[in-house]
Amino acid sequence: MKVDQIAGALGADVTEIDISAPLTDTQLNAIKVALWQHGVLAFRNQIMS
C-alpha cells in the first residue's frame, strides 16, 4: 500500500491495494493511520461490490 499526500489539498491518494479483497490487520491499521494523518483518503480506480 502506498499513500501520497494530494498536493495543496487535504487528503491523500492510496494506491497499490485492492480494497475489494479481504484486508489484513496490518493493512487495516495502515489505512486507519493514514486516515488519521490526512483526514481524507482517495482509493482511485477500485471496484467496490
C-alpha positions as protocol buffer text, in pm:
chain_id: "A"
residue {
  index: 1
  type: MET
  ca { x: 0 y: 0 z: 0 }
}
residue {
  index: 2
  type: LYS
  ca { x: 126 y: 345 z: -92 }
}
residue {
  index: 3
  type: VAL
  ca { x: -8 y: 673 z: 49 }
}
residue {
  index: 4
  type: ASP
  ca { x: 72 y: 1002 z: -129 }
}
residue {
  index: 5
  type: GLN
  ca { x: -44 y: 1338 z: 2 }
}
residue {
  index: 6
  type: ILE
  ca { x: -250 y: 1532 z: -251 }
}
residue {
  index: 7
  type: ALA
  ca { x: -56 y: 1850 z: -333 }
}
residue {
  index: 8
  type: GLY
  ca { x: -210 y: 2164 z: -189 }
}
residue {
  index: 9
  type: ALA
  ca { x: -512 y: 1982 z: -53 }
}
residue {
  index: 10
  type: LEU
  ca { x: -638 y: 1797 z: 248 }
}
residue {
  index: 11
  type: GLY
  ca { x: -615 y: 1425 z: 191 }
}
residue {
  index: 12
  type: ALA
  ca { x: -411 y: 1154 z: 27 }
}
residue {
  index: 13
  type: ASP
  ca { x: -429 y: 906 z: -260 }
}
residue {
  index: 14
  type: VAL
  ca { x: -399 y: 541 z: -162 }
}
residue {
  index: 15
  type: THR
  ca { x: -265 y: 306 z: -429 }
}
residue {
  index: 16
  type: GLU
  ca { x: -119 y: -43 z: -461 }
}
residue {
  index: 17
  type: ILE
  ca { x: -402 y: -202 z: -263 }
}
residue {
  index: 18
  type: ASP
  ca { x: -715 y: -391 z: -369 }
}
residue {
  index: 19
  type: ILE
  ca { x: -987 y: -291 z: -125 }
}
residue {
  index: 20
  type: SER
  ca { x: -1236 y: -536 z: -281 }
}
residue {
  index: 21
  type: ALA
  ca { x: -1027 y: -823 z: -138 }
}
residue {
  index: 22
  type: PRO
  ca { x: -1015 y: -909 z: 233 }
}
residue {
  index: 23
  type: LEU
  ca { x: -765 y: -684 z: 409 }
}
residue {
  index: 24
  type: THR
  ca { x: -511 y: -798 z: 664 }
}
residue {
  index: 25
  type: ASP
  ca { x: -492 y: -645 z: 1010 }
}
residue {
  index: 26
  type: THR
  ca { x: -170 y: -473 z: 902 }
}
residue {
  index: 27
  type: GLN
  ca { x: -342 y: -316 z: 600 }
}
residue {
  index: 28
  type: LEU
  ca { x: -641 y: -204 z: 809 }
}
residue {
  index: 29
  type: ASN
  ca { x: -413 y: -45 z: 1067 }
}
residue {
  index: 30
  type: ALA
  ca { x: -215 y: 134 z: 793 }
}
residue {
  index: 31
  type: ILE
  ca { x: -541 y: 270 z: 649 }
}
residue {
  index: 32
  type: LYS
  ca { x: -650 y: 393 z: 992 }
}
residue {
  index: 33
  type: VAL
  ca { x: -316 y: 568 z: 1049 }
}
residue {
  index: 34
  type: ALA
  ca { x: -328 y: 728 z: 703 }
}
residue {
  index: 35
  type: LEU
  ca { x: -684 y: 848 z: 764 }
}
residue {
  index: 36
  type: TRP
  ca { x: -583 y: 998 z: 1098 }
}
residue {
  index: 37
  type: GLN
  ca { x: -282 y: 1171 z: 939 }
}
residue {
  index: 38
  type: HIS
  ca { x: -452 y: 1302 z: 623 }
}
residue {
  index: 39
  type: GLY
  ca { x: -821 y: 1334 z: 716 }
}
residue {
  index: 40
  type: VAL
  ca { x: -947 y: 1210 z: 377 }
}
residue {
  index: 41
  type: LEU
  ca { x: -832 y: 912 z: 169 }
}
residue {
  index: 42
  type: ALA
  ca { x: -899 y: 858 z: -202 }
}
residue {
  index: 43
  type: PHE
  ca { x: -895 y: 499 z: -327 }
}
residue {
  index: 44
  type: ARG
  ca { x: -897 y: 556 z: -702 }
}
residue {
  index: 45
  type: ASN
  ca { x: -992 y: 303 z: -972 }
}
residue {
  index: 46
  type: GLN
  ca { x: -1133 y: 49 z: -727 }
}
residue {
  index: 47
  type: ILE
  ca { x: -1419 y: -189 z: -794 }
}
residue {
  index: 48
  type: MET
  ca { x: -1644 y: -181 z: -490 }
}
residue {
  index: 49
  type: SER
  ca { x: -1904 y: -454 z: -473 }
}
